[in-house]
Amino acid sequence: MQLAKIGATDKGGVCRVSLTDVDRQARDLFCEWAREAGCSIRIDRIGNIFARRAGTDPDAPSVMTGSHLDSQPLGGKFDGAFGVMAGLEVIRALNDAKAKTTHPIEIVDWTDEEGARFAAGCIGSGVFAGMRDLNEALALTDADGMTLSAALDDIGYAGPEEMGSTSIKAYFEAHIEQGPILEAEKLPIGAVLGAQGQRCFLVTVTGEDGHAGTLPMLKRRDAFVGTAKMTVAINALATTYEPHAVITVGHVRVRPNSRNTIPGQVICSIDSRHPDEATLAQMEADMTSACQHVADADGLEVHFDAVTRATPVAFDPACIDAVRNACNLRQIRFMDMHSGAGHDACKIASIAPTGMIFVPCEDGISHNELENATPEDTATGAQVLLDAMLATAR
Ligand code: HGY
Ligand code: MN
Ligand code: MN
């Protein structure tokens, strides 16, 4: 709740877009709390923060948890923040119990999970996992043309640690479900089996600027009208891949974005997801041809840039069992489930045994200021995280 005051919005959400000064404030607070809990802090070159509680064997690979402190522009208090705070609670509980673990315990704040500023998501965890080139990531620019590297420098979080300088025995991430299933099933915990794949694009539609008052309608090459037709067409496509396909156009930049100039160019995002890789590929082919068809009919050009192509992820059976066992240890009811959302855990799963723990959120609402989770459910999630990590770290 104290963290949620940083970037708090009027309707009870947060605006903590990655690598802004508000994100810096959250990072500083997390580091302060982690140091108070006796952790050492390391920052790597993409700005990931590693708070480490020493184990009895300094050479042992760490048992790691974490998530992200950055949020959507109008996001909720819990998406990401819960997982980082649950990790901090694990460390505090171990300290209170004066418990020793063989393996070091680490909590991570991954840079720019949301991708709300630099287009791509899971940037910090993706670079750490070797799935995204560091220098390419540092060169990503936001809508104002600022590079990720310059933003990191601005907030003082361009760290010295090289990528992959941490060996991981296992990674667990606690997160709100961001969907309605646990609440509907009246269950406090989800043991996550994996996450669906996603393919995200930036689409540039080019027409011709013109005078809104003088150019006859039939002579126009209006990039925004074309983009609107493309959006309707690809949205209709999702229904042909029912029930799992989801397609979203969430970010639109109109140029020159002036009332009385016909838009000559639009850059928009496409976020497409499905649990099956072959279907994702088919959706991509269908979307690109649907957009090309509109462009040809309207005398426009269209260009697709793939920002993310993430295959469906299956988490590690031993980590999934550690979560299930932690629930059974305290008679906590749970269900196995898949994640519709992407998470940093989906990247870390490619380099270390990984599992996730879901807790319910009210009405399944997320990426919305009204996002809410109860103290009881978040405490249960932190308890299961502690027991799963403790079993693994001993
Ligand atoms: O987009 C996602 O799935 C994540 O919540 N950022
Ligand atoms: Mn998240
Ligand atoms: Mn999110």
XYZ file of C-alpha atoms and ligand atoms in Angstrom:
402
model
C 0.000 0.000 0.000
C 2.880 2.376 0.769
C 4.477 1.476 -2.562
C 1.129 2.140 -4.263
C 1.325 5.756 -3.127
C 4.166 6.179 -5.640
C 2.449 7.118 -8.891
C -1.006 6.819 -7.305
C -3.862 7.779 -9.650
C -7.259 9.300 -8.771
C -9.205 6.022 -9.106
C -6.887 4.033 -6.847
C -4.485 2.718 -9.446
C -0.877 3.560 -10.259
C 0.975 5.172 -13.144
C 4.583 3.962 -12.845
C 5.705 3.746 -16.465
C 9.121 2.121 -16.747
C 12.265 4.187 -16.173
C 10.365 7.387 -15.392
C 11.152 9.279 -12.205
C 8.126 7.618 -10.576
C 9.615 4.199 -11.396
C 12.870 5.442 -9.882
C 11.076 6.329 -6.654
C 9.588 2.834 -6.460
C 12.979 1.278 -7.191
C 14.626 3.407 -4.496
C 11.969 2.418 -1.941
C 12.342 -1.277 -2.779
C 16.142 -1.049 -2.429
C 15.758 0.746 0.915
C 13.413 -1.936 2.237
C 15.611 -4.736 0.924
C 18.723 -3.230 2.561
C 16.782 -2.855 5.825
C 16.068 -6.589 5.517
C 19.811 -7.259 5.279
C 19.995 -7.811 1.523
C 22.875 -6.791 -0.705
C 21.809 -4.996 -3.897
C 23.176 -5.500 -7.415
C 22.011 -3.720 -10.573
C 22.731 -5.123 -14.030
C 23.257 -3.252 -17.294
C 19.584 -3.288 -18.262
C 18.583 -1.996 -14.838
C 17.341 -5.240 -13.254
C 17.644 -4.980 -9.447
C 18.796 -8.107 -7.519
C 18.303 -8.038 -3.729
C 20.201 -10.986 -2.241
C 19.911 -12.680 1.175
C 23.052 -14.778 1.685
C 22.794 -18.552 2.084
C 25.201 -20.718 4.089
C 26.842 -21.779 0.816
C 27.957 -18.624 -1.025
C 28.711 -20.619 -4.170
C 25.284 -22.239 -4.357
C 22.953 -21.043 -7.134
C 20.251 -18.752 -5.846
C 16.584 -19.505 -5.336
C 15.027 -16.481 -6.934
C 11.685 -14.707 -6.961
C 10.559 -11.364 -8.285
C 8.340 -9.516 -10.718
C 8.134 -5.877 -11.851
C 7.546 -2.460 -10.273
C 6.708 -0.739 -13.562
C 3.015 -0.468 -14.427
C 0.652 0.271 -17.264
C -0.037 4.019 -17.731
C -3.370 3.520 -15.928
C -2.553 0.279 -14.132
C -3.359 -1.344 -10.812
C -1.575 -1.521 -7.457
C -0.920 -5.265 -7.632
C 0.231 -6.211 -11.172
C 3.952 -6.845 -10.656
C 4.217 -5.011 -7.336
C 2.624 -7.940 -5.467
C 5.334 -10.340 -6.655
C 8.181 -8.046 -5.610
C 6.578 -7.309 -2.231
C 5.821 -11.010 -1.638
C 9.527 -11.687 -2.213
C 10.410 -9.022 0.330
C 7.956 -10.599 2.784
C 9.669 -13.979 2.282
C 13.009 -12.411 3.272
C 11.487 -10.630 6.292
C 9.791 -13.849 7.454
C 13.059 -15.792 7.157
C 14.823 -13.037 9.134
C 12.121 -13.076 11.837
C 12.498 -16.853 12.093
C 16.309 -16.530 12.034
C 16.119 -19.219 9.369
C 19.178 -20.199 7.371
C 19.055 -21.500 3.833
C 21.831 -23.267 1.968
C 21.097 -21.394 -1.245
C 21.012 -17.586 -1.386
C 17.546 -16.105 -1.783
C 17.148 -13.296 -4.332
C 14.311 -10.923 -5.145
C 14.349 -9.234 -8.546
C 12.651 -6.148 -9.944
C 12.808 -6.758 -13.710
C 13.094 -3.695 -15.939
C 10.096 -2.759 -18.121
C 7.920 -5.866 -17.965
C 4.882 -3.972 -19.271
C 6.384 -2.664 -22.488
C 4.107 0.367 -22.148
C 6.900 2.801 -22.982
C 9.440 0.984 -25.153
C 6.946 -1.162 -27.108
C 8.501 -4.511 -26.236
C 7.532 -6.234 -22.959
C 9.651 -8.224 -20.480
C 12.734 -6.308 -21.602
C 14.831 -6.800 -18.435
C 14.005 -10.474 -17.977
C 14.271 -11.107 -21.728
C 17.784 -9.640 -21.894
C 18.779 -11.482 -18.702
C 17.560 -14.755 -20.221
C 19.499 -14.104 -23.427
C 16.270 -13.855 -25.454
C 16.793 -10.196 -26.344
C 20.079 -8.526 -27.328
C 21.297 -6.071 -24.667
C 22.432 -3.363 -27.092
C 19.253 -3.627 -29.150
C 17.232 -3.235 -25.933
C 19.292 -0.247 -24.803
C 18.630 1.390 -28.190
C 14.827 0.988 -28.028
C 13.139 4.395 -28.139
C 9.905 5.701 -26.620
C 7.308 7.893 -28.358
C 9.484 10.956 -27.744
C 12.534 9.292 -29.280
C 14.325 8.821 -25.928
C 16.398 5.634 -25.770
C 16.012 3.088 -23.000
C 19.698 3.595 -22.264
C 19.274 7.345 -21.736
C 16.224 6.740 -19.538
C 18.236 4.283 -17.410
C 21.022 6.842 -17.018
C 18.498 9.560 -16.153
C 17.188 7.585 -13.162
C 20.582 6.238 -12.152
C 19.819 2.564 -12.707
C 22.277 1.656 -15.455
C 24.132 -0.926 -13.395
C 27.564 -2.538 -13.904
C 26.519 -6.210 -13.627
C 26.936 -8.191 -16.834
C 24.031 -10.344 -17.982
C 23.705 -13.839 -16.630
C 26.102 -13.213 -13.748
C 23.682 -15.026 -11.444
C 23.190 -18.792 -11.495
C 19.668 -19.813 -10.575
C 18.545 -23.069 -8.971
C 14.865 -22.158 -9.377
C 12.700 -19.088 -9.959
C 9.204 -18.614 -8.541
C 6.964 -15.632 -9.343
C 3.874 -14.687 -7.382
C 1.344 -12.637 -9.373
C -2.342 -11.783 -9.392
C -4.191 -13.967 -11.906
C -5.406 -10.964 -13.925
C -8.423 -13.067 -14.865
C -11.676 -14.296 -13.261
C -11.064 -18.032 -12.764
C -9.783 -18.290 -9.159
C -12.438 -15.902 -7.906
C -15.165 -17.846 -9.731
C -13.843 -21.145 -8.343
C -13.497 -19.556 -4.871
C -9.865 -20.764 -4.674
C -7.046 -18.759 -3.102
C -4.150 -20.173 -5.156
C -3.381 -21.123 -8.765
C -0.463 -23.474 -9.490
C 0.493 -22.179 -12.927
C 1.380 -24.809 -15.547
C 2.448 -22.378 -18.252
C 1.526 -19.341 -20.342
C 0.154 -18.797 -23.823
C 2.262 -17.546 -26.714
C 2.095 -14.022 -28.059
C 3.060 -12.144 -31.219
C 3.176 -8.344 -31.022
C 3.758 -5.912 -33.887
C 4.107 -2.227 -34.633
C 2.182 -1.490 -37.852
C 2.972 1.624 -39.900
C 0.202 2.747 -42.248
C 1.218 5.462 -44.712
C -1.118 7.625 -46.803
C -0.816 11.354 -47.479
C -1.255 14.480 -45.349
C -3.876 16.840 -46.759
C -6.156 19.772 -46.019
C -9.317 18.673 -44.190
C -11.326 21.415 -45.872
C -10.268 21.295 -49.485
C -9.317 17.753 -50.476
C -12.322 15.838 -51.919
C -13.082 12.568 -50.107
C -12.348 10.366 -53.140
C -8.878 11.874 -53.565
C -7.772 11.204 -50.001
C -5.266 8.623 -48.747
C -6.327 8.785 -45.123
C -4.034 6.608 -42.981
C -6.346 6.731 -39.950
C -9.426 5.546 -41.881
C -7.277 2.741 -43.284
C -6.036 1.813 -39.814
C -9.593 1.766 -38.511
C -10.665 -0.638 -41.284
C -7.623 -2.848 -40.563
C -8.464 -2.887 -36.845
C -12.031 -4.013 -37.523
C -10.785 -6.681 -39.934
C -8.199 -8.216 -37.573
C -10.598 -7.992 -34.636
C -13.079 -10.069 -36.647
C -10.249 -12.542 -37.323
C -9.974 -13.375 -33.609
C -13.452 -14.894 -33.690
C -12.337 -17.377 -36.362
C -9.889 -18.774 -33.772
C -12.373 -19.005 -30.925
C -12.290 -19.604 -27.991
C -8.647 -18.895 -27.178
C -7.431 -16.249 -29.653
C -7.158 -12.667 -28.416
C -6.140 -9.694 -30.595
C -5.805 -6.099 -29.348
C -4.934 -2.774 -30.978
C -4.103 -0.728 -27.892
C -1.642 1.962 -28.925
C -2.211 4.357 -31.846
C -0.019 7.267 -32.896
C -1.649 9.502 -35.520
C 0.596 11.872 -37.469
C 0.463 14.847 -37.588
C -2.484 14.389 -35.172
C -4.134 17.709 -36.023
C -7.871 18.383 -36.317
C -7.711 19.878 -39.792
C -5.012 17.774 -41.428
C -5.862 14.433 -43.037
C -3.618 11.888 -41.236
C -0.798 10.874 -43.544
C 0.644 8.233 -41.200
C -0.475 6.037 -38.311
C 1.703 3.747 -36.186
C -0.315 1.269 -34.132
C 0.354 -1.830 -32.029
C -1.109 -5.312 -32.512
C -1.002 -7.719 -29.569
C -2.071 -11.268 -30.555
C -2.079 -14.340 -28.304
C -2.980 -18.028 -28.388
C -1.927 -21.170 -26.483
C -0.909 -22.936 -29.738
C 2.182 -21.849 -31.723
C 0.924 -23.026 -35.143
C -2.328 -21.126 -34.655
C -0.360 -18.002 -33.661
C 1.568 -18.276 -36.939
C -1.682 -18.683 -38.900
C -3.159 -15.654 -37.120
C -0.098 -13.600 -38.084
C -0.457 -14.626 -41.735
C -4.179 -13.821 -41.722
C -3.663 -10.436 -40.019
C -0.943 -9.301 -42.401
C -2.990 -10.257 -45.464
C -6.133 -8.576 -44.067
C -4.162 -5.364 -43.512
C -2.514 -5.575 -46.944
C -5.946 -6.017 -48.528
C -7.210 -2.783 -46.928
C -4.020 -0.935 -47.911
C -4.337 -2.033 -51.540
C -7.995 -0.987 -51.689
C -7.306 2.426 -50.107
C -4.055 3.314 -51.882
C -2.054 3.073 -48.653
C 1.204 1.392 -47.689
C 1.388 -0.894 -44.655
C 4.486 -2.210 -42.902
C 4.667 -4.771 -40.064
C 7.505 -4.757 -37.515
C 7.515 -7.836 -35.242
C 8.285 -6.580 -31.712
C 7.704 -9.847 -29.863
C 7.292 -13.455 -30.937
C 7.048 -15.515 -27.728
C 6.187 -19.202 -27.965
C 3.852 -20.805 -25.404
C 5.718 -21.629 -22.157
C 5.487 -24.752 -19.966
C 6.803 -24.258 -16.418
C 9.045 -26.771 -14.668
C 7.238 -29.829 -13.201
C 9.383 -29.788 -10.026
C 8.560 -26.107 -9.457
C 4.870 -26.728 -10.087
C 5.043 -29.576 -7.547
C 6.832 -27.297 -5.050
C 3.869 -24.911 -5.308
C 1.332 -27.726 -4.957
C 3.236 -29.208 -1.969
C 3.412 -25.788 -0.312
C -0.387 -25.581 -0.583
C -0.912 -29.105 0.739
C 1.489 -28.391 3.643
C -1.057 -25.930 5.037
C -4.268 -27.370 3.545
C -4.540 -24.414 1.173
C -6.924 -25.247 -1.699
C -5.557 -24.605 -5.175
C -6.054 -25.456 -8.838
C -3.722 -26.010 -11.764
C -4.163 -23.356 -14.436
C -2.559 -21.583 -17.389
C -1.705 -17.906 -17.677
C -3.315 -15.711 -20.322
C -0.944 -12.903 -19.406
C 2.769 -12.829 -20.139
C 5.209 -12.594 -17.231
C 8.924 -12.270 -16.543
C 8.729 -15.905 -15.435
C 8.029 -16.810 -19.083
C 11.494 -15.550 -20.010
C 13.335 -16.975 -16.984
C 11.748 -20.376 -17.755
C 14.105 -20.611 -20.734
C 17.212 -20.595 -18.478
C 16.107 -22.012 -15.100
C 13.420 -24.231 -13.545
C 10.506 -21.845 -13.091
C 7.078 -21.832 -11.462
C 4.343 -19.281 -10.744
C 1.810 -18.763 -8.002
C -1.450 -16.931 -8.792
C -3.775 -15.238 -6.329
C -7.296 -14.032 -7.199
C -8.042 -10.436 -8.177
C -11.439 -8.823 -7.836
C -13.714 -9.525 -10.839
C -10.568 -10.627 -12.710
C -9.852 -6.967 -13.450
C -6.280 -5.915 -14.301
C -4.505 -3.296 -16.457
C -7.156 -1.076 -14.901
C -6.996 1.352 -11.959
C -9.715 -0.640 -10.178
C -7.481 -3.752 -9.938
C -7.781 -5.156 -6.431
C -6.644 -8.117 -4.304
C -7.390 -8.774 -0.624
C -4.816 -8.781 2.205
C -5.859 -12.374 2.949
C -5.277 -13.624 -0.596
C -1.978 -11.769 -1.003
C -0.809 -13.096 2.386
C -1.720 -16.656 1.340
C 0.204 -16.141 -1.897
C 3.249 -14.918 0.025
C 2.990 -17.902 2.386
C 2.928 -20.381 -0.502
C 5.860 -18.535 -2.104
C 7.829 -18.785 1.172
C 7.181 -22.506 1.572
C 7.929 -23.317 -2.064
C 11.177 -21.338 -1.969
C 12.207 -22.662 1.459
C 11.738 -26.271 0.349
C 13.876 -25.506 -2.711
C 16.542 -23.415 -0.943
C 17.275 -25.930 1.774
O 0.837 -8.090 -21.325
C 0.917 -8.890 -20.419
O 0.486 -10.013 -20.570
C 1.515 -8.526 -19.078
O 0.483 -8.323 -18.157
N 2.309 -7.319 -19.167
Mn 2.585 -8.264 -14.550
Mn 0.792 -6.194 -16.676
